[in-house]
Amino acid sequence: MGANLPVDVDRVRLELGRADGPAVSAAALLLTGAGRVRSGADLVARDQPGAPGDAVRHVATPDGAEAVEVDLAALPDSTERVALCAWTGSGTLGRVTGLRLRLVAAGSGTVLAHFDMAPRSETALVAGELYRREGRWRFRAVGQGYDHGFAGLAADFGLTPAPARAPRPGPAPRPAPPARPQTRGEELLPADMGERLSLRKQQVATSLRKGGLTGVTARVILVLDASGSMSGLYAKGTVARVAERMAAVAALLDDDGTMQAWTFATRPARLPDLHLGELPEWLRLHVRVGQLGVIGRKKRPKPRADGQVDMRTVGIQNEEQKVIADVRAYVRDHPVPLPTLVLFFSDGGVYRSKEIERELRAAADEPVFWQFVGLGRSHYGVLEYFDTLPGRTVDNVGFFAVDDVDQVADPELYDRLLSEFPLWLGAAREAGVLR
């Protein structure tokens, strides 16, 4: 689970197989970069066997199992992922033994990848996916389970039932889960900020549930780029709004209502811990870049409040490897029986790729997942292709970039932010990185 590899052939077949148990159905969802279908035509299944242009087709294997054949070269640019889904119409997938997915070169029949799955109570799952990275196709073993059948799975990717089709009779719908209790300190927030936080916690929970995670607890660490090129994003309030949105991740995952934080440029600096009830003041005092006040004709630093970092000491260049090393040292020196999720925001300009790669390779055996988010179109160096690099115990790094994070809605942001964390959790437990 979570392993990935390049796909160097144009036509492949994703085959589902089993040893025994109920029959398993297969379908493909053609997804945009936002992880959503565009319309019902992006579903390929037994009763809808082909996508427009026949780039994806539902087929049967010689042994009677279901499969999906994909012509990668014929897929439109708007299709960034092809997710293979599996479900059974008879109980849970836990009744199926020997459930497996094979990635096969359609022309030669060569098996490119084999993924064994062991579902339990799930009624549907995303078995694997083909995805674009840097203009090339790759395959990832996913294994994310869902409890509400294929309809619930598909709805999470934006596919809704056709209105003309009458729903089949069945049991009454399950009641919605109760609202998550308030995190410590949440009751101290201003009403409007508290309402935003509550809604965002629900969205974070939904995004995690898509990855098969419920009730997970993790330490969350925030890292904010404060290099010179970031000054415009700080001045517009973009970075403060990002930090507020990340507080919802910590509020849901970290049950003590506290998040550790760093800022960095030429040098890293540890910020005071963010306690949820102090969020407005924390954003005002600590989400900032270096500033100089003008007094008469002499420039003097503005006075600092208690706990504020002297941003002059942080500098203006990009030295990501130093803050990565700082965070790694903190995790080692403050062990907890939980995974750690690092949310790392930068506008790029990465030039220390060798040093960054050295730090993140060494961190692959540590209970930390590094989720990097690019705020713009700048050069991100090794961060853009790190998850394709071999030689690590597990893939411990995720990356995506957005042109304007303020224009990305919460559901999309949290889906992208948390899509690889569940995969890493499964792979890290299997590899013994997490216990």
Tab-separated table of C-alpha atoms in Angstrom:
chain	number	residue	atom	x	y	z
A	1	MET	CA	0.000	0.000	0.000
A	2	GLY	CA	1.316	3.392	-0.994
A	3	ALA	CA	4.064	2.028	-3.268
A	4	ASN	CA	4.336	3.644	-6.695
A	5	LEU	CA	6.292	3.099	-9.914
A	6	PRO	CA	6.620	4.661	-13.370
A	7	VAL	CA	4.514	3.294	-16.233
A	8	ASP	CA	6.532	3.251	-19.441
A	9	VAL	CA	3.970	1.647	-21.791
A	10	ASP	CA	1.005	3.384	-23.423
A	11	ARG	CA	-1.661	0.711	-22.939
A	12	VAL	CA	-2.205	-1.038	-19.616
A	13	ARG	CA	-4.857	-3.182	-17.990
A	14	LEU	CA	-5.885	-2.997	-14.330
A	15	GLU	CA	-7.128	-6.475	-13.376
A	16	LEU	CA	-9.025	-7.399	-10.222
A	17	GLY	CA	-8.758	-11.002	-9.035
A	18	ARG	CA	-9.764	-13.072	-6.040
A	19	ALA	CA	-9.293	-16.555	-4.636
A	20	ASP	CA	-12.786	-17.100	-3.201
A	21	GLY	CA	-15.891	-15.338	-1.921
A	22	PRO	CA	-18.484	-13.056	-3.506
A	23	ALA	CA	-17.927	-11.689	-6.992
A	24	VAL	CA	-16.108	-8.348	-7.121
A	25	SER	CA	-17.094	-5.607	-9.558
A	26	ALA	CA	-14.631	-3.140	-11.055
A	27	ALA	CA	-15.045	0.418	-12.317
A	28	ALA	CA	-12.775	3.302	-13.227
A	29	LEU	CA	-13.216	6.962	-12.363
A	30	LEU	CA	-11.496	9.521	-14.601
A	31	LEU	CA	-10.462	12.391	-12.343
A	32	THR	CA	-9.233	15.946	-12.829
A	33	GLY	CA	-6.313	17.428	-10.943
A	34	ALA	CA	-8.773	18.380	-8.186
A	35	GLY	CA	-9.668	14.696	-7.723
A	36	ARG	CA	-13.194	15.059	-9.155
A	37	VAL	CA	-15.073	13.658	-12.137
A	38	ARG	CA	-16.347	16.158	-14.704
A	39	SER	CA	-19.598	14.310	-15.388
A	40	GLY	CA	-21.178	10.863	-15.353
A	41	ALA	CA	-19.263	10.080	-18.567
A	42	ASP	CA	-16.102	9.809	-16.426
A	43	LEU	CA	-17.387	6.534	-14.957
A	44	VAL	CA	-16.386	3.338	-16.791
A	45	ALA	CA	-18.102	0.174	-15.536
A	46	ARG	CA	-19.850	-2.982	-16.749
A	47	ASP	CA	-23.028	-1.153	-17.763
A	48	GLN	CA	-21.083	1.838	-19.138
A	49	PRO	CA	-18.111	0.079	-20.723
A	50	GLY	CA	-16.318	2.943	-22.443
A	51	ALA	CA	-15.277	6.502	-21.773
A	52	PRO	CA	-15.522	9.126	-24.524
A	53	GLY	CA	-12.903	8.307	-27.150
A	54	ASP	CA	-12.550	4.767	-25.784
A	55	ALA	CA	-9.338	5.686	-23.945
A	56	VAL	CA	-10.673	3.655	-20.998
A	57	ARG	CA	-12.727	0.490	-21.401
A	58	HIS	CA	-14.252	-2.082	-19.062
A	59	VAL	CA	-13.208	-5.612	-20.091
A	60	ALA	CA	-13.213	-9.162	-18.756
A	61	THR	CA	-10.049	-11.185	-18.103
A	62	PRO	CA	-9.689	-14.739	-19.459
A	63	ASP	CA	-10.586	-16.173	-16.039
A	64	GLY	CA	-13.835	-14.165	-15.882
A	65	ALA	CA	-12.680	-11.395	-13.527
A	66	GLU	CA	-13.288	-7.721	-14.257
A	67	ALA	CA	-10.658	-5.308	-15.506
A	68	VAL	CA	-10.212	-1.857	-16.989
A	69	GLU	CA	-8.001	-1.208	-20.005
A	70	VAL	CA	-6.447	2.239	-20.344
A	71	ASP	CA	-4.788	3.860	-23.353
A	72	LEU	CA	-2.678	6.427	-21.503
A	73	ALA	CA	-1.589	8.205	-24.670
A	74	ALA	CA	-5.222	8.822	-25.669
A	75	LEU	CA	-6.367	10.336	-22.363
A	76	PRO	CA	-7.164	14.063	-22.523
A	77	ASP	CA	-4.914	16.466	-20.633
A	78	SER	CA	-7.781	17.206	-18.227
A	79	THR	CA	-7.634	13.625	-16.905
A	80	GLU	CA	-4.928	13.591	-14.241
A	81	ARG	CA	-5.851	10.331	-12.506
A	82	VAL	CA	-7.623	7.069	-13.311
A	83	ALA	CA	-8.814	5.373	-10.114
A	84	LEU	CA	-9.744	1.676	-10.180
A	85	CYS	CA	-12.599	0.978	-7.761
A	86	ALA	CA	-13.828	-2.379	-6.447
A	87	TRP	CA	-16.966	-3.405	-4.600
A	88	THR	CA	-19.199	-6.363	-3.985
A	89	GLY	CA	-22.977	-6.451	-4.009
A	90	SER	CA	-23.031	-9.118	-1.318
A	91	GLY	CA	-21.872	-7.995	2.110
A	92	THR	CA	-18.410	-6.663	2.823
A	93	LEU	CA	-15.178	-7.091	0.945
A	94	GLY	CA	-13.856	-8.856	4.040
A	95	ARG	CA	-15.660	-11.968	2.790
A	96	VAL	CA	-13.457	-11.964	-0.316
A	97	THR	CA	-10.213	-13.908	0.052
A	98	GLY	CA	-7.106	-13.311	-2.011
A	99	LEU	CA	-8.284	-9.960	-3.394
A	100	ARG	CA	-5.578	-8.634	-5.673
A	101	LEU	CA	-4.870	-6.026	-8.328
A	102	ARG	CA	-2.491	-6.544	-11.217
A	103	LEU	CA	-1.144	-3.860	-13.540
A	104	VAL	CA	-0.490	-5.529	-16.910
A	105	ALA	CA	1.014	-4.227	-20.149
A	106	ALA	CA	-1.935	-4.688	-22.518
A	107	GLY	CA	0.167	-5.547	-25.569
A	108	SER	CA	2.605	-8.095	-24.150
A	109	GLY	CA	0.698	-9.318	-21.087
A	110	THR	CA	3.715	-8.540	-18.883
A	111	VAL	CA	2.767	-8.002	-15.235
A	112	LEU	CA	4.161	-4.617	-14.202
A	113	ALA	CA	2.862	-4.592	-10.622
A	114	HIS	CA	0.967	-6.889	-8.230
A	115	PHE	CA	-0.889	-5.588	-5.168
A	116	ASP	CA	-2.493	-7.917	-2.589
A	117	MET	CA	-5.270	-6.456	-0.455
A	118	ALA	CA	-6.906	-7.643	2.763
A	119	PRO	CA	-10.090	-5.591	3.299
A	120	ARG	CA	-12.221	-6.120	6.389
A	121	SER	CA	-15.497	-4.254	6.915
A	122	GLU	CA	-15.291	-2.112	3.776
A	123	THR	CA	-17.983	-2.423	1.125
A	124	ALA	CA	-15.963	-0.604	-1.559
A	125	LEU	CA	-12.420	0.563	-2.083
A	126	VAL	CA	-10.071	2.383	-4.420
A	127	ALA	CA	-7.640	-0.408	-5.246
A	128	GLY	CA	-5.073	1.562	-7.244
A	129	GLU	CA	-4.629	4.538	-9.488
A	130	LEU	CA	-2.746	5.758	-12.520
A	131	TYR	CA	-1.643	9.375	-12.143
A	132	ARG	CA	0.386	11.982	-14.001
A	133	ARG	CA	3.557	13.372	-12.470
A	134	GLU	CA	5.834	15.747	-14.372
A	135	GLY	CA	4.182	14.788	-17.666
A	136	ARG	CA	4.681	11.046	-17.157
A	137	TRP	CA	2.295	8.376	-15.929
A	138	ARG	CA	2.815	6.445	-12.708
A	139	PHE	CA	0.901	3.759	-10.822
A	140	ARG	CA	0.169	3.775	-7.078
A	141	ALA	CA	-1.186	0.938	-4.934
A	142	VAL	CA	-3.928	2.619	-2.862
A	143	GLY	CA	-6.263	0.225	-1.004
A	144	GLN	CA	-8.485	2.947	0.523
A	145	GLY	CA	-11.691	1.481	1.930
A	146	TYR	CA	-15.224	2.947	2.130
A	147	ASP	CA	-18.170	1.849	4.250
A	148	HIS	CA	-21.067	3.070	2.068
A	149	GLY	CA	-20.597	0.982	-1.047
A	150	PHE	CA	-19.665	2.185	-4.489
A	151	ALA	CA	-22.292	4.952	-4.432
A	152	GLY	CA	-20.699	6.494	-1.334
A	153	LEU	CA	-17.223	6.150	-2.801
A	154	ALA	CA	-18.233	7.730	-6.102
A	155	ALA	CA	-20.025	10.609	-4.362
A	156	ASP	CA	-16.769	11.561	-2.664
A	157	PHE	CA	-15.269	12.068	-6.121
A	158	GLY	CA	-18.179	14.209	-7.321
A	159	LEU	CA	-20.252	11.501	-9.054
A	160	THR	CA	-23.944	11.703	-8.185
A	161	PRO	CA	-26.685	9.338	-9.340
A	162	ALA	CA	-28.553	10.251	-12.507
A	163	PRO	CA	-31.774	12.003	-11.474
A	164	ALA	CA	-33.862	9.977	-13.956
A	165	ARG	CA	-32.926	6.698	-12.324
A	166	ALA	CA	-35.232	5.816	-9.453
A	167	PRO	CA	-33.423	4.715	-6.295
A	168	ARG	CA	-33.671	1.055	-5.443
A	169	PRO	CA	-35.621	0.207	-2.327
A	170	GLY	CA	-33.423	-0.480	0.626
A	171	PRO	CA	-32.867	0.222	4.294
A	172	ALA	CA	-33.345	3.697	5.668
A	173	PRO	CA	-30.281	5.912	5.320
A	174	ARG	CA	-27.833	5.846	8.173
A	175	PRO	CA	-28.001	8.901	10.429
A	176	ALA	CA	-25.212	11.434	10.075
A	177	PRO	CA	-22.434	10.998	12.613
A	178	PRO	CA	-22.613	13.273	15.628
A	179	ALA	CA	-20.635	16.491	15.493
A	180	ARG	CA	-17.096	16.144	16.769
A	181	PRO	CA	-16.709	17.586	20.264
A	182	GLN	CA	-15.041	20.930	20.576
A	183	THR	CA	-11.265	20.840	20.870
A	184	ARG	CA	-9.830	22.374	24.014
A	185	GLY	CA	-9.716	26.159	23.620
A	186	GLU	CA	-12.202	26.275	20.752
A	187	GLU	CA	-14.847	27.839	22.969
A	188	LEU	CA	-12.577	30.875	23.481
A	189	LEU	CA	-12.533	31.873	19.819
A	190	PRO	CA	-14.579	34.751	18.373
A	191	ALA	CA	-17.911	33.500	17.045
A	192	ASP	CA	-17.089	33.878	13.347
A	193	MET	CA	-13.694	32.197	13.671
A	194	GLY	CA	-15.176	29.429	15.792
A	195	GLU	CA	-17.838	28.777	13.147
A	196	ARG	CA	-15.201	28.599	10.401
A	197	LEU	CA	-13.118	26.229	12.477
A	198	SER	CA	-16.074	23.933	13.174
A	199	LEU	CA	-16.978	23.690	9.472
A	200	ARG	CA	-13.359	23.129	8.503
A	201	LYS	CA	-12.941	20.340	11.051
A	202	GLN	CA	-15.873	18.559	9.414
A	203	GLN	CA	-14.228	18.947	6.007
A	204	VAL	CA	-10.900	17.646	7.342
A	205	ALA	CA	-12.737	14.610	8.706
A	206	THR	CA	-14.395	14.046	5.306
A	207	SER	CA	-11.056	14.274	3.499
A	208	LEU	CA	-9.485	11.777	5.900
A	209	ARG	CA	-12.470	9.454	5.549
A	210	LYS	CA	-11.868	9.363	1.798
A	211	GLY	CA	-8.467	7.917	2.653
A	212	GLY	CA	-10.037	5.318	4.942
A	213	LEU	CA	-9.107	7.112	8.172
A	214	THR	CA	-11.474	7.742	11.063
A	215	GLY	CA	-10.541	8.563	14.626
A	216	VAL	CA	-6.852	8.980	13.793
A	217	THR	CA	-4.696	11.100	16.120
A	218	ALA	CA	-1.456	12.755	15.060
A	219	ARG	CA	0.918	15.514	16.057
A	220	VAL	CA	0.705	18.406	13.569
A	221	ILE	CA	3.591	20.793	12.857
A	222	LEU	CA	3.291	23.930	10.698
A	223	VAL	CA	6.270	25.369	8.771
A	224	LEU	CA	6.001	28.772	7.073
A	225	ASP	CA	8.422	30.222	4.525
A	226	ALA	CA	9.416	33.785	5.477
A	227	SER	CA	11.932	34.443	2.693
A	228	GLY	CA	11.955	37.797	0.917
A	229	SER	CA	9.789	36.652	-1.993
A	230	MET	CA	6.994	35.786	0.464
A	231	SER	CA	6.539	39.365	1.691
A	232	GLY	CA	3.639	40.058	-0.681
A	233	LEU	CA	1.718	36.989	0.514
A	234	TYR	CA	2.198	38.077	4.134
A	235	ALA	CA	1.149	41.656	3.356
A	236	LYS	CA	-2.082	40.480	1.673
A	237	GLY	CA	-2.939	38.264	4.652
A	238	THR	CA	-2.666	35.083	2.555
A	239	VAL	CA	-0.223	33.374	4.920
A	240	ALA	CA	-2.335	34.214	7.972
A	241	ARG	CA	-5.395	32.735	6.260
A	242	VAL	CA	-3.418	29.598	5.377
A	243	ALA	CA	-2.304	29.245	8.993
A	244	GLU	CA	-5.905	29.598	10.195
A	245	ARG	CA	-7.005	26.854	7.768
A	246	MET	CA	-4.203	24.585	9.034
A	247	ALA	CA	-5.332	25.131	12.614
A	248	ALA	CA	-8.434	23.091	11.719
A	249	VAL	CA	-6.205	20.126	10.788
A	250	ALA	CA	-4.494	20.296	14.160
A	251	ALA	CA	-7.827	20.799	15.946
A	252	LEU	CA	-9.162	17.565	14.460
A	253	LEU	CA	-6.027	15.405	14.567
A	254	ASP	CA	-4.249	16.655	17.682
A	255	ASP	CA	-6.607	16.360	20.621
A	256	ASP	CA	-4.747	18.777	22.932
A	257	GLY	CA	-5.562	21.793	20.744
A	258	THR	CA	-1.878	22.700	20.309
A	259	MET	CA	0.255	22.912	17.166
A	260	GLN	CA	4.025	23.407	16.973
A	261	ALA	CA	5.251	25.877	14.352
A	262	TRP	CA	8.429	27.084	12.655
A	263	THR	CA	9.312	29.920	10.330
A	264	PHE	CA	12.396	29.968	8.123
A	265	ALA	CA	14.387	31.770	5.461
A	266	THR	CA	18.194	31.831	5.678
A	267	ARG	CA	17.830	30.353	9.174
A	268	PRO	CA	14.982	28.564	10.938
A	269	ALA	CA	13.217	29.830	14.040
A	270	ARG	CA	10.813	28.015	16.341
A	271	LEU	CA	7.620	29.967	16.895
A	272	PRO	CA	5.628	29.774	20.134
A	273	ASP	CA	3.198	26.866	20.142
A	274	LEU	CA	-0.222	27.665	18.738
A	275	HIS	CA	-2.867	27.033	21.406
A	276	LEU	CA	-6.247	26.978	19.723
A	277	GLY	CA	-7.924	29.454	22.064
A	278	GLU	CA	-5.200	32.010	21.266
A	279	LEU	CA	-5.478	31.698	17.477
A	280	PRO	CA	-6.379	35.356	16.614
A	281	GLU	CA	-3.540	36.780	18.712
A	282	TRP	CA	-1.077	34.101	17.543
A	283	LEU	CA	-1.772	34.951	13.914
A	284	ARG	CA	-1.297	38.661	14.600
A	285	LEU	CA	1.957	38.265	16.520
A	286	HIS	CA	3.752	35.415	14.812
A	287	VAL	CA	2.724	35.145	11.142
A	288	ARG	CA	5.055	37.807	9.827
A	289	VAL	CA	8.229	38.596	7.905
A	290	GLY	CA	11.088	40.887	8.875
A	291	GLN	CA	10.148	44.561	9.159
A	292	LEU	CA	12.067	47.668	10.091
A	293	GLY	CA	10.468	50.755	11.591
A	294	VAL	CA	11.666	54.213	10.579
A	295	ILE	CA	12.364	56.611	13.445
A	296	GLY	CA	13.647	59.990	12.275
A	297	ARG	CA	16.456	59.256	9.868
A	298	LYS	CA	17.628	56.062	11.561
A	299	LYS	CA	16.125	52.661	10.966
A	300	ARG	CA	15.494	50.780	14.153
A	301	PRO	CA	13.681	47.497	14.672
A	302	LYS	CA	10.146	47.760	15.895
A	303	PRO	CA	9.733	46.616	19.504
A	304	ARG	CA	8.738	42.979	19.810
A	305	ALA	CA	6.011	41.487	21.948
A	306	ASP	CA	6.859	38.677	24.363
A	307	GLY	CA	7.739	35.505	22.480
A	308	GLN	CA	8.033	37.169	19.077
A	309	VAL	CA	10.958	36.082	16.923
A	310	ASP	CA	13.359	38.790	15.776
A	311	MET	CA	12.756	38.250	12.061
A	312	ARG	CA	16.032	40.012	11.186
A	313	THR	CA	17.820	36.900	12.445
A	314	VAL	CA	15.800	34.697	10.095
A	315	GLY	CA	17.119	36.419	6.957
A	316	ILE	CA	15.657	36.439	3.456
A	317	GLN	CA	17.048	33.445	1.509
A	318	ASN	CA	15.676	29.899	1.049
A	319	GLU	CA	17.379	27.271	3.235
A	320	GLU	CA	14.678	24.609	3.588
A	321	GLN	CA	17.139	21.917	4.653
A	322	LYS	CA	17.933	23.775	7.885
A	323	VAL	CA	14.351	23.940	9.094
A	324	ILE	CA	13.784	20.310	8.039
A	325	ALA	CA	16.756	19.340	10.221
A	326	ASP	CA	15.365	21.453	13.077
A	327	VAL	CA	11.964	19.775	12.925
A	328	ARG	CA	13.572	16.306	12.709
A	329	ALA	CA	15.608	17.070	15.829
A	330	TYR	CA	12.505	18.256	17.671
A	331	VAL	CA	10.613	15.050	16.816
A	332	ARG	CA	13.545	12.926	17.991
A	333	ASP	CA	13.911	14.909	21.228
A	334	HIS	CA	10.155	14.937	21.949
A	335	PRO	CA	8.935	11.429	21.085
A	336	VAL	CA	5.217	10.692	21.225
A	337	PRO	CA	3.377	7.441	20.434
A	338	LEU	CA	1.745	9.125	17.424
A	339	PRO	CA	2.604	9.850	13.808
A	340	THR	CA	3.646	13.417	13.004
A	341	LEU	CA	2.242	15.360	10.060
A	342	VAL	CA	4.341	18.337	8.902
A	343	LEU	CA	2.482	20.953	6.834
A	344	PHE	CA	5.204	22.891	5.014
A	345	PHE	CA	4.340	26.024	2.969
A	346	SER	CA	6.756	27.740	0.586
A	347	ASP	CA	6.619	29.889	-2.533
A	348	GLY	CA	9.580	28.042	-4.067
A	349	GLY	CA	12.949	29.331	-5.139
A	350	VAL	CA	14.385	26.019	-3.888
A	351	TYR	CA	18.079	25.725	-4.738
A	352	ARG	CA	19.496	23.438	-2.023
A	353	SER	CA	18.092	20.297	-3.631
A	354	LYS	CA	20.968	17.970	-2.674
A	355	GLU	CA	20.875	19.026	0.965
A	356	ILE	CA	17.075	18.797	1.103
A	357	GLU	CA	17.148	15.344	-0.483
A	358	ARG	CA	19.732	14.197	2.067
A	359	GLU	CA	17.542	15.333	4.983
A	360	LEU	CA	14.312	13.833	3.638
A	361	ARG	CA	15.948	10.525	2.699
A	362	ALA	CA	17.306	10.247	6.240
A	363	ALA	CA	13.838	11.070	7.579
A	364	ALA	CA	12.185	8.144	5.751
A	365	ASP	CA	12.769	5.881	8.777
A	366	GLU	CA	11.171	8.407	11.149
A	367	PRO	CA	7.459	8.567	12.107
A	368	VAL	CA	6.916	11.800	10.155
A	369	PHE	CA	5.084	12.577	6.914
A	370	TRP	CA	6.167	15.779	5.149
A	371	GLN	CA	3.409	17.463	3.133
A	372	PHE	CA	4.819	20.340	1.073
A	373	VAL	CA	2.522	22.941	-0.485
A	374	GLY	CA	3.775	25.392	-3.106
A	375	LEU	CA	2.196	28.834	-3.030
A	376	GLY	CA	2.663	29.862	-6.661
A	377	ARG	CA	4.478	28.788	-9.814
A	378	SER	CA	8.077	29.155	-8.673
A	379	HIS	CA	10.857	26.549	-8.887
A	380	TYR	CA	10.449	23.866	-6.203
A	381	GLY	CA	13.474	21.735	-7.035
A	382	VAL	CA	13.647	18.287	-5.481
A	383	LEU	CA	10.268	18.720	-3.732
A	384	GLU	CA	8.449	18.356	-7.068
A	385	TYR	CA	9.816	14.911	-7.821
A	386	PHE	CA	10.900	13.557	-4.443
A	387	ASP	CA	8.175	10.900	-4.248
A	388	THR	CA	9.580	9.346	-7.433
A	389	LEU	CA	13.023	8.836	-5.904
A	390	PRO	CA	13.858	5.217	-4.960
A	391	GLY	CA	15.891	3.922	-2.055
A	392	ARG	CA	13.637	4.872	0.884
A	393	THR	CA	11.852	2.658	3.388
A	394	VAL	CA	8.560	4.420	2.575
A	395	ASP	CA	7.476	7.419	0.493
A	396	ASN	CA	7.485	10.037	3.253
A	397	VAL	CA	6.881	13.178	1.156
A	398	GLY	CA	3.893	14.708	-0.616
A	399	PHE	CA	3.875	17.837	-2.772
A	400	PHE	CA	1.433	19.968	-4.732
A	401	ALA	CA	1.372	23.613	-5.803
A	402	VAL	CA	-1.473	26.077	-6.257
A	403	ASP	CA	-1.444	29.350	-8.178
A	404	ASP	CA	-3.617	31.222	-5.660
A	405	VAL	CA	-4.400	29.374	-2.436
A	406	ASP	CA	-7.070	31.935	-1.495
A	407	GLN	CA	-9.071	30.779	-4.532
A	408	VAL	CA	-8.928	27.093	-3.526
A	409	ALA	CA	-12.034	26.075	-1.576
A	410	ASP	CA	-11.620	24.239	1.719
A	411	PRO	CA	-12.869	20.850	0.407
A	412	GLU	CA	-10.331	20.824	-2.425
A	413	LEU	CA	-7.488	22.129	-0.261
A	414	TYR	CA	-7.990	19.515	2.464
A	415	ASP	CA	-8.488	16.711	-0.078
A	416	ARG	CA	-5.160	17.552	-1.697
A	417	LEU	CA	-3.422	18.214	1.602
A	418	LEU	CA	-4.467	14.885	3.143
A	419	SER	CA	-4.561	12.531	0.145
A	420	GLU	CA	-1.133	10.951	0.689
A	421	PHE	CA	-1.039	10.945	4.511
A	422	PRO	CA	-3.318	7.855	4.819
A	423	LEU	CA	-1.191	5.988	2.251
A	424	TRP	CA	1.957	6.790	4.199
A	425	LEU	CA	0.349	5.661	7.471
A	426	GLY	CA	-0.410	2.231	6.009
A	427	ALA	CA	3.011	1.846	4.408
A	428	ALA	CA	4.838	3.104	7.518
A	429	ARG	CA	3.017	0.635	9.766
A	430	GLU	CA	3.750	-2.223	7.386
A	431	ALA	CA	7.435	-1.256	7.216
A	432	GLY	CA	7.748	-0.911	11.007
A	433	VAL	CA	8.360	2.849	10.892
A	434	LEU	CA	5.206	3.267	13.012
A	435	ARG	CA	4.277	0.914	15.820
